[in-house]
Short mmCIF file of C-alpha atoms in Angstrom, two decimals:
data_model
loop_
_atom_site.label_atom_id
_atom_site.label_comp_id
_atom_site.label_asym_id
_atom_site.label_seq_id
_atom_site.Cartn_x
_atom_site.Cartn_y
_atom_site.Cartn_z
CA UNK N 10 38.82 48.10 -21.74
CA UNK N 11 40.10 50.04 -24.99
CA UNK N 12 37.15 49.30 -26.71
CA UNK N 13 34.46 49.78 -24.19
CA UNK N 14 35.77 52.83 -23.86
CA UNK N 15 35.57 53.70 -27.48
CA UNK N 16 33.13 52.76 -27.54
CA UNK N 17 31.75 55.49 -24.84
CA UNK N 18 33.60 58.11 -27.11
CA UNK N 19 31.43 57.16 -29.54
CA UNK N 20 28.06 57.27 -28.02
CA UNK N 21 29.10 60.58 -26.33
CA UNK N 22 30.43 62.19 -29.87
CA UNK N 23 27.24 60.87 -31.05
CA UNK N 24 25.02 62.23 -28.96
CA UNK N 25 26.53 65.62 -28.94
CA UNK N 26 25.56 65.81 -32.62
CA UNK N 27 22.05 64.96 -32.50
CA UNK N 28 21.48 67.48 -29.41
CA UNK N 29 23.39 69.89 -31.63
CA UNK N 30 21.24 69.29 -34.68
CA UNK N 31 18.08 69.05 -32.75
CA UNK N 32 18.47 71.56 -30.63
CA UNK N 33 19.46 74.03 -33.78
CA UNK N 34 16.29 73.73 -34.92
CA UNK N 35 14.64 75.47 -32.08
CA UNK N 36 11.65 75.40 -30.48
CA UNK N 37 9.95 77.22 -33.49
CA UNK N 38 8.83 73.52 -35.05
CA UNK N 39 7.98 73.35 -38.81
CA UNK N 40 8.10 75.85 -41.59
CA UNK N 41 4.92 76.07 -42.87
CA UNK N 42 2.99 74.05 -39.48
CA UNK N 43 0.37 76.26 -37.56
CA UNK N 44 1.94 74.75 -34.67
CA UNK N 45 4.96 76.99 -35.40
CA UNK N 46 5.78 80.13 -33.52
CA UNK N 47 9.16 81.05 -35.51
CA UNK N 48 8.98 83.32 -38.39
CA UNK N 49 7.85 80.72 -41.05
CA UNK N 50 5.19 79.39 -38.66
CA UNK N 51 1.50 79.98 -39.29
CA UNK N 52 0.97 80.76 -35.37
CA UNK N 53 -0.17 84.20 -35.50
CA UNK N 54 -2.41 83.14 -38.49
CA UNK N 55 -4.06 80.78 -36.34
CA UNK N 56 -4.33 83.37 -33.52
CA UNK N 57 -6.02 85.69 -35.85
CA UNK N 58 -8.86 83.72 -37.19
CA UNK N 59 -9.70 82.83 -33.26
CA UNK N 60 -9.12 86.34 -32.39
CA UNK N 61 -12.00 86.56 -35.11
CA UNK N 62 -14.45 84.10 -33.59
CA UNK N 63 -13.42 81.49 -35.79
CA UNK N 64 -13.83 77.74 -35.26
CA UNK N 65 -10.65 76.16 -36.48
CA UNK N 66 -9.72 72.86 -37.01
CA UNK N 67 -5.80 71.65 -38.01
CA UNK N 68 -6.31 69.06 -40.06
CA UNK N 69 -3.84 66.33 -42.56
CA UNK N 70 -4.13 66.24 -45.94
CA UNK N 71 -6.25 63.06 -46.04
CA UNK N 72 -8.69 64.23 -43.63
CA UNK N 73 -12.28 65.21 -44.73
CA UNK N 74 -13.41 68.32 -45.83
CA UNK N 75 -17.31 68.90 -44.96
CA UNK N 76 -19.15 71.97 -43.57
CA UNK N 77 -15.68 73.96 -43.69
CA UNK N 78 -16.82 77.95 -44.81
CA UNK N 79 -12.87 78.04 -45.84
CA UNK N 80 -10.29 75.31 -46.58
CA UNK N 81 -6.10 76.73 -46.09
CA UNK N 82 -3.32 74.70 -47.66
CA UNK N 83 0.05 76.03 -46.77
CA UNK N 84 2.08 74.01 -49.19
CA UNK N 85 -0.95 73.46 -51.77
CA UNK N 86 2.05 73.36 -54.96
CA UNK N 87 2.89 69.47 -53.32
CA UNK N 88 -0.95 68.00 -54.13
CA UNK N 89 -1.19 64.73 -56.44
CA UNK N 90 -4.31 64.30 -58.45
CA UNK N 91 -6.40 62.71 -56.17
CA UNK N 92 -5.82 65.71 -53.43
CA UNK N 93 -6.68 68.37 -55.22
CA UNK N 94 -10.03 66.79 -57.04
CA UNK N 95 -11.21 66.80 -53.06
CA UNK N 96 -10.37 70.35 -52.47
CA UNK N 97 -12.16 71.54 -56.10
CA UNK N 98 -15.30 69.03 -55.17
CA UNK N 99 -15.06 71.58 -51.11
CA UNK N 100 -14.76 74.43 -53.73
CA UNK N 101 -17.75 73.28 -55.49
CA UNK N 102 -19.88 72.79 -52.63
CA UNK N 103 -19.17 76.14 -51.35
CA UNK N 104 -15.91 76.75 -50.07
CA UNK N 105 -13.41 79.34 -50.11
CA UNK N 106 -9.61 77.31 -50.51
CA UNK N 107 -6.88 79.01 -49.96
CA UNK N 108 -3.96 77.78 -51.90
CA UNK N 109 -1.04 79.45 -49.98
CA UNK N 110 1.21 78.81 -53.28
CA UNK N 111 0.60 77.76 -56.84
CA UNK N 112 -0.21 74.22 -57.87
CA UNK N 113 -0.05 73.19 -61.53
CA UNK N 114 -3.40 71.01 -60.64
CA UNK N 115 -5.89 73.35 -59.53
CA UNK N 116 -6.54 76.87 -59.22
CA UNK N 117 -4.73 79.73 -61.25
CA UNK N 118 -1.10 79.20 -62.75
CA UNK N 119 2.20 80.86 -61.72
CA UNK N 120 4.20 83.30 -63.22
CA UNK N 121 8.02 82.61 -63.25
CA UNK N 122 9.86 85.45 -65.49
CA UNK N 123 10.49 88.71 -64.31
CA UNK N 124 8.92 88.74 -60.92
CA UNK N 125 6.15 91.55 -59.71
CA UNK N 126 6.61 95.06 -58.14
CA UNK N 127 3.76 95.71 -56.11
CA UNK N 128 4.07 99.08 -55.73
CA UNK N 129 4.20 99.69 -59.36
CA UNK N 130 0.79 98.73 -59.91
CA UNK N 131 -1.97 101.27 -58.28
CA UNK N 132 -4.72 100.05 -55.99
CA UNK N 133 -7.42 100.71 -58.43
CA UNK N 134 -6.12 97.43 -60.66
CA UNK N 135 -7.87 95.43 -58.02
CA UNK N 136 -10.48 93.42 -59.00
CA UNK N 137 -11.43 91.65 -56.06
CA UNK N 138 -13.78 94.31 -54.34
CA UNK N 139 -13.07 93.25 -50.69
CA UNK N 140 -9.51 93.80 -50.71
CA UNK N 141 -9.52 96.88 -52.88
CA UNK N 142 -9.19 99.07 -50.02
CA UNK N 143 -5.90 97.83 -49.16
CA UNK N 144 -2.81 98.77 -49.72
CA UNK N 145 -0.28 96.46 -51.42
CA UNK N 146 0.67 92.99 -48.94
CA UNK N 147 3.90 93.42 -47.01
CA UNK N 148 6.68 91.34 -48.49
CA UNK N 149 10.02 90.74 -46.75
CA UNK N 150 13.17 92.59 -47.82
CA UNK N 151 14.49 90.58 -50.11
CA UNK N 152 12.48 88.00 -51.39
CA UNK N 153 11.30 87.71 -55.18
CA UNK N 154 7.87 87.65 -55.76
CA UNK N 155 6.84 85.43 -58.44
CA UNK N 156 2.92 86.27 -59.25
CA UNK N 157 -0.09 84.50 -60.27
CA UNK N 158 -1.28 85.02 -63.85
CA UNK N 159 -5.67 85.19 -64.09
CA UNK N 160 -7.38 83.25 -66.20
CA UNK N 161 -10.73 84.44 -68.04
CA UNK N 162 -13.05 84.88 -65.02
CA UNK N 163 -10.62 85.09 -62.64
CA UNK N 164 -10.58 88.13 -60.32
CA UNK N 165 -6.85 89.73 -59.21
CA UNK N 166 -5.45 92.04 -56.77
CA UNK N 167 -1.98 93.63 -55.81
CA UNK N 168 -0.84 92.98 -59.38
CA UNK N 169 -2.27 93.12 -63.11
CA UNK N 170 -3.38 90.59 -65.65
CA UNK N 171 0.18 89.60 -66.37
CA UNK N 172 0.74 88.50 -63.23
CA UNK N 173 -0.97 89.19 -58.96
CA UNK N 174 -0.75 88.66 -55.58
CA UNK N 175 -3.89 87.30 -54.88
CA UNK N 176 -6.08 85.81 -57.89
CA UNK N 177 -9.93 84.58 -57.00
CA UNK N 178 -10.94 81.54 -59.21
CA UNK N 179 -14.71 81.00 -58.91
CA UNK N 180 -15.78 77.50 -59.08
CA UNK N 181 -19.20 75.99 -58.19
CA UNK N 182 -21.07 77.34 -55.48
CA UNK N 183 -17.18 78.90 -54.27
CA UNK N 184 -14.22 79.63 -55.22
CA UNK N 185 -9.82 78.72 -54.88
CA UNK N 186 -7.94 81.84 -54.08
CA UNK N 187 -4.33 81.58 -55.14
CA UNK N 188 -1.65 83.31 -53.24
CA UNK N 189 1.52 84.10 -54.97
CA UNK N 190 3.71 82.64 -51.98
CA UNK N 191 3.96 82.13 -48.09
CA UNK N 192 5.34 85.65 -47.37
CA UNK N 193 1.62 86.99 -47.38
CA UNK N 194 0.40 84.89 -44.20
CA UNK N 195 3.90 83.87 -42.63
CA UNK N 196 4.53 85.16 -38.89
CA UNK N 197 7.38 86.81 -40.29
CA UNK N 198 5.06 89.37 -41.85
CA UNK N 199 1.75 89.17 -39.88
CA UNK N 200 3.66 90.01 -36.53
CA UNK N 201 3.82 93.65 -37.91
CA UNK N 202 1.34 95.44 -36.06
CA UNK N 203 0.57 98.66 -35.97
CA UNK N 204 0.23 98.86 -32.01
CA UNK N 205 2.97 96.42 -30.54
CA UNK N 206 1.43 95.42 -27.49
CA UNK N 207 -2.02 94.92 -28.83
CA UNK N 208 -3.27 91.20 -30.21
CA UNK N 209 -3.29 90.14 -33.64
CA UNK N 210 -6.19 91.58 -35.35
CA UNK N 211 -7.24 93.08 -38.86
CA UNK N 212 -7.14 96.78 -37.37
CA UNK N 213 -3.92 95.99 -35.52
CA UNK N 214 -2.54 94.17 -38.63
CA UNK N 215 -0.59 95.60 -41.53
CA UNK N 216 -2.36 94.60 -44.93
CA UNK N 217 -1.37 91.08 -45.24
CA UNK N 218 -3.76 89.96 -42.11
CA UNK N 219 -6.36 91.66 -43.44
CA UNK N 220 -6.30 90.27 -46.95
CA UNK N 221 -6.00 86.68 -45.17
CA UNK N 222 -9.20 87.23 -43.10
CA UNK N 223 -11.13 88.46 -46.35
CA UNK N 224 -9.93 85.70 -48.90
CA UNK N 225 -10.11 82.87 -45.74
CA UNK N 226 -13.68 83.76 -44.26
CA UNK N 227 -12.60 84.59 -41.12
CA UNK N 228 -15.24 85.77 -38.79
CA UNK N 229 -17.86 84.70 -35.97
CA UNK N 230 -19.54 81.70 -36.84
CA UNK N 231 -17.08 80.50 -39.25
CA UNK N 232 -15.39 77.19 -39.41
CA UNK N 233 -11.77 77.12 -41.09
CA UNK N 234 -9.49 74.07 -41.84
CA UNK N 235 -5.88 74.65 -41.85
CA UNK N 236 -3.91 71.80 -43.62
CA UNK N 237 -0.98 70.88 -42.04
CA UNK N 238 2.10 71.09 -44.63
CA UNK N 239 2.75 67.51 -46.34
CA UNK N 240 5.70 66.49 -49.40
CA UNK N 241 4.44 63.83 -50.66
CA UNK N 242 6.93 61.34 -52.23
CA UNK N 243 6.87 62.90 -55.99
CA UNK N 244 4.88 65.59 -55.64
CA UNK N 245 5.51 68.73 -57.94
CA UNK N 246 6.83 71.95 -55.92
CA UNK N 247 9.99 72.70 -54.04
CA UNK N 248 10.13 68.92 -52.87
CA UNK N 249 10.44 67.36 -49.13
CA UNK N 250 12.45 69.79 -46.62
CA UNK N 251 15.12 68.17 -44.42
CA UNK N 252 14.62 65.72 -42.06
CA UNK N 253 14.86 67.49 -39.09
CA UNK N 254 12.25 70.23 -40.33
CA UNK N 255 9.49 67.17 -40.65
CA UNK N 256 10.20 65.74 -36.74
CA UNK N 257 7.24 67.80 -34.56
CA UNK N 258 8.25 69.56 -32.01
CA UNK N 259 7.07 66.61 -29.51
CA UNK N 260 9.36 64.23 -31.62
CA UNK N 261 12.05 66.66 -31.53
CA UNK N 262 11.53 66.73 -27.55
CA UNK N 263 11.80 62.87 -27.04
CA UNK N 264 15.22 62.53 -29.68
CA UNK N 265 16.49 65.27 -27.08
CA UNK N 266 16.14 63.48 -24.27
CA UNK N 267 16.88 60.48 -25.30
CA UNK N 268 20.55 62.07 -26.56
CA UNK N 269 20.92 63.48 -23.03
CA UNK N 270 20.86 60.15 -21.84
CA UNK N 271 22.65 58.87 -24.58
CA UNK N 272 25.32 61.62 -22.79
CA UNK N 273 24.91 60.79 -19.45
CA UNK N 274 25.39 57.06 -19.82
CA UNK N 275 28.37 57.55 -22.10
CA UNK N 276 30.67 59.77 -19.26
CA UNK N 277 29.28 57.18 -16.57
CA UNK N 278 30.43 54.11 -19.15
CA UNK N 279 33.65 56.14 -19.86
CA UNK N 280 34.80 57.90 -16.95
CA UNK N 281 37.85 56.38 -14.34
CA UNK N 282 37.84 57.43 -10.80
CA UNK N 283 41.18 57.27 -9.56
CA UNK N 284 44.38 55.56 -10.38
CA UNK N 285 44.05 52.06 -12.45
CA UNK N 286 44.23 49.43 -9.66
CA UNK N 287 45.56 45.82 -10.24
CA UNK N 288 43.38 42.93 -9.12
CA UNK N 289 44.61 39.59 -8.79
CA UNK N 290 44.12 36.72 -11.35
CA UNK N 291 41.21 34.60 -10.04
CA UNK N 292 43.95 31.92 -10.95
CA UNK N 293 47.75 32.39 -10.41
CA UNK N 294 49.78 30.77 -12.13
CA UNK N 295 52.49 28.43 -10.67
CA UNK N 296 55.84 29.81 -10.72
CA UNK N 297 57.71 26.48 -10.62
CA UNK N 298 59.07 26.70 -14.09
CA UNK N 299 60.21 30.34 -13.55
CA UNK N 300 62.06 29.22 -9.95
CA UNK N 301 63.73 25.77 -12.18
CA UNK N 302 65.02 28.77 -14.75
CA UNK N 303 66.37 31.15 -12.00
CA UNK N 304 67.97 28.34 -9.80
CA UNK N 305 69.62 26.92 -13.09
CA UNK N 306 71.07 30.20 -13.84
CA UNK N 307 72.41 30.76 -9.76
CA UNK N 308 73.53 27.16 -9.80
CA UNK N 309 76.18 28.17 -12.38
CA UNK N 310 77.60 30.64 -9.72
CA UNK N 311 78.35 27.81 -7.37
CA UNK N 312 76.27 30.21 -4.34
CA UNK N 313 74.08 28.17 -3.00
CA UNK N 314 73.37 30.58 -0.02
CA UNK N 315 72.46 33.18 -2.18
CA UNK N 316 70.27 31.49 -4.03
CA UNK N 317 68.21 30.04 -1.21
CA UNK N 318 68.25 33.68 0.08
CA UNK N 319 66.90 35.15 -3.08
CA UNK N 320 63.89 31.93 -3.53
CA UNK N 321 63.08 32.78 0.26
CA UNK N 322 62.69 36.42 -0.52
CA UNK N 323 60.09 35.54 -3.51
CA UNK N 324 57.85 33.18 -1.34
CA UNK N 325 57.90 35.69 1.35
CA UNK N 326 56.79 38.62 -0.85
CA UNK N 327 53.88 36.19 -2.10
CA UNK N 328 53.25 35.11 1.22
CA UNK N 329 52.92 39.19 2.36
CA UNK N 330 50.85 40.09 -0.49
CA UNK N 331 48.56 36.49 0.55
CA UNK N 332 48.16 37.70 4.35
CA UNK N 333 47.68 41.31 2.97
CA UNK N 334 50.66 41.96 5.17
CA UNK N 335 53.16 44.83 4.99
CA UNK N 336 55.17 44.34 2.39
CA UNK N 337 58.44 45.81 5.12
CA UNK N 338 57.06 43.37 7.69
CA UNK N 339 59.75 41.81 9.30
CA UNK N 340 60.85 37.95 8.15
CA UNK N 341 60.15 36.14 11.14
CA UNK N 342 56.75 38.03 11.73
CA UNK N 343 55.73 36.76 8.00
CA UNK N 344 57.23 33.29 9.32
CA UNK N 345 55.22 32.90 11.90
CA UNK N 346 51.89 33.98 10.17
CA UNK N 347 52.42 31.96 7.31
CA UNK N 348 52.49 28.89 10.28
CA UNK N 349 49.25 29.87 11.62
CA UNK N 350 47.13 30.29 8.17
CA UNK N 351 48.29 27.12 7.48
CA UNK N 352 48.62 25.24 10.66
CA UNK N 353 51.87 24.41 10.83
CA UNK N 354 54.81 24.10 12.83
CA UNK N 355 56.45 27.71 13.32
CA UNK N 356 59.65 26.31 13.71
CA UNK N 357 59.53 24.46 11.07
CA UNK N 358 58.26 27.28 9.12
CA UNK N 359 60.46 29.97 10.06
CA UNK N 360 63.21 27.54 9.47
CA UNK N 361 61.92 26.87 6.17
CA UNK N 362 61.99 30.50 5.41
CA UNK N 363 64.14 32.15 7.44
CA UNK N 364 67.03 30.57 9.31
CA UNK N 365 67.99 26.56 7.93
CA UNK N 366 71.10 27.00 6.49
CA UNK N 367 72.19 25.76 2.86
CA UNK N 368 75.59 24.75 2.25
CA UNK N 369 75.10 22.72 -1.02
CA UNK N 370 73.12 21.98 -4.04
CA UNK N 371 71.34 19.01 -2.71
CA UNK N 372 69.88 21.56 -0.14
CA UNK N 373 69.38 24.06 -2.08
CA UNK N 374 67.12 21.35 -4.59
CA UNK N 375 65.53 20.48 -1.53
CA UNK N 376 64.73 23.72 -0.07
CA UNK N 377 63.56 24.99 -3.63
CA UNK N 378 61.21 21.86 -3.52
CA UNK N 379 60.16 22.60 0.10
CA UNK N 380 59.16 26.61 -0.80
CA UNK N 381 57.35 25.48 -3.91
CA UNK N 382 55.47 23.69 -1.80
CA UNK N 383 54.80 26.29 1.00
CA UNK N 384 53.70 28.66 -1.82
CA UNK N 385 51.33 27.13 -3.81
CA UNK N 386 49.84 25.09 -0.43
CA UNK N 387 49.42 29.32 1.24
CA UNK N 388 47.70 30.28 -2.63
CA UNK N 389 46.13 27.05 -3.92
CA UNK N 390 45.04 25.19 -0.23
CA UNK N 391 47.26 22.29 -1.52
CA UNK N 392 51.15 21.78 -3.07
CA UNK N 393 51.63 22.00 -6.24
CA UNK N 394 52.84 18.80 -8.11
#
């Protein structure tokens, strides 16, 4: 019983953690996942590309890329070799990609030293002529902004040569735009509108949703493919988030459940209703040896009275407990039922266990022999040898 219910401790301890883990996460999903609706979510992304008539399709990493206009890796800095000579042969063919961060395989290289001030650098070093009449992306408070360093042929904005923003690398019949980091197409920054209660579009958007349509081709017509994030086991970057963070939100809903019942069957395994109550053996044991013991100890006093009186008062309490009987019910009354479960003469019965007197030890052997009897013929169905 100790361990079963350890057991329950156990599964109810462990269950509590998983619901607390899982249900930390949220219901925001993935960072990264256009699926996701918290602040590192690419929802409102999403929402503004269909705002913008745009077909779009979520797609893996593995999937194919024909007839897209535009081609959007969130976590582009994870590719291996193979995955990023498919998105420069899409590039090739006509495509705008959208690297949402630097990759060290295709398209232009980061900067890591001192970080870029945006404001520092005036609109007019923008070399990309669609986005030159925007004012500098909106970055979180806080965050470091590592830029993107043009190559020779490479077109730049919200930056300079050292180091942008956004840099355009032409390539074929289109190009691989290179964003400096996630904070430019994030729901964290595209839900600042200008007009709260309006839907996410370019005029309702603050800078970053407009540079994102421009560099992503979004517009009527239009068919964009948003790559779902992916760590690959090796893969150059930041490396594999937790866990938790790569469970969907659908997996995330069936581990919940499946800890809530995980709970529930845990308090039904470990719970007691009422007091602990004491069944009976399916097989008693004979007390024979136990009665031998106690008459050899009364047999010293030389009271053979008293110790038929106290082996009558122990086959008489079985007997009670047998017939589910009172346990103040009177002598004779036990007497007499005892005779009739058993079929017996009541006289002989009640003399048994009431009223034959015992004046000796040869009775007293006798009448021990006689109750021994009784008892295990009223528990067993037959004497007890």
């Amino acid at each position: 019983m100790k361990r079963r219910s350890g057991l329950a401790v156990m599964g109810v301890l462990l269950a509590v953690v998983v619901l607390v883990v899982l249900a930390g996460q949220g219901s925001s999903g993935a960072p990264l996942d256009p699926d996701t609706t918290g602040g590192e979510g690419l929802s409102i992304a999403v929402a503004l590309a269909r705002q913008l008539d745009t077909e779009v399709d979520v797609i893996e990493s593995d999937d194919p890329l024909v007839s897209y206009d535009a081609v959007f890796i969130p976590t582009a800095g994870s590719a291996d070799g193979p995955t990023s000579r498919r998105w420069a042969e899409a590039a090739d063919a006509g495509a705008s990609v959208v690297l949402g961060e630097p990759s060290d395989r295709i398209g232009a290289e980061s900067v890591f030293s001192e970080g870029l001030d945006p404001s520092a650098v005036p609109s007019s070093g923008c070399t990309v002529p669609e986005l030159r009449g925007l004012d500098d992306p909106t970055t979180p408070v806080g965050t470091f902004v590592d830029g993107v360093r043009p190559g020779p042929g490479d077109r730049f904005c919200f930056g300079s040569e050292r180091g942008a923003q956004v840099v355009v690398t032409p390539t074929g019949a289109g190009q691989v735009v290179t964003l400096a980091g996630p904070w430019l197409y994030q729901n964290s920054t595209l839900s600042e509108r200008r007009e709260a209660t309006e839907e996410p579009t370019p005029d309702n958007l603050y800078d970053n949703g407009a540079v994102l349509a421009s560099v992503a081709r979004f517009g009527p017509g239009r068919r964009v493919a948003v790559v779902r994030p992916f760590w690959p086991p090796g893969a150059d970057g930041d490396g594999p988030p937790d866990l938790i963070s790569l469970v969907g939100a659908t997996g995330r809903g069936i581990w919940i459940q499946l800890g809530l019942a995980a709970l529930i069957l845990g308090v039904a395994i470990g719970r007691r209703v009422g007091r602990p109550v004491h069944e009976p053996l399916p097989v008693s044991v004979a007390g024979s040896e136990h009665t031998e013991a106690v008459g050899n100890l009364l047999r010293r006093r030389r009271d053979p009275a008293g110790t038929a009186q106290l082996l009558r008062s122990q086959v008489l309490a079985v007997a009670r407990r047998s017939l589910g009987m009172d346990a103040h019910a009177p002598d004779a009354a036990v007497a007499t039922a005892v005779a009739d479960r058993l079929n017996r003469n009541p006289d002989e019965v009640s003399g048994l266990l009431v009223s034959n007197p015992v004046r000796n030890e040869n009775a007293l052997v006798t009448l021990a022999q006689d109750l021994e009897d009784l008892r295990g013929e009223l528990i067993h169905g037959h004497t007890v040898s």
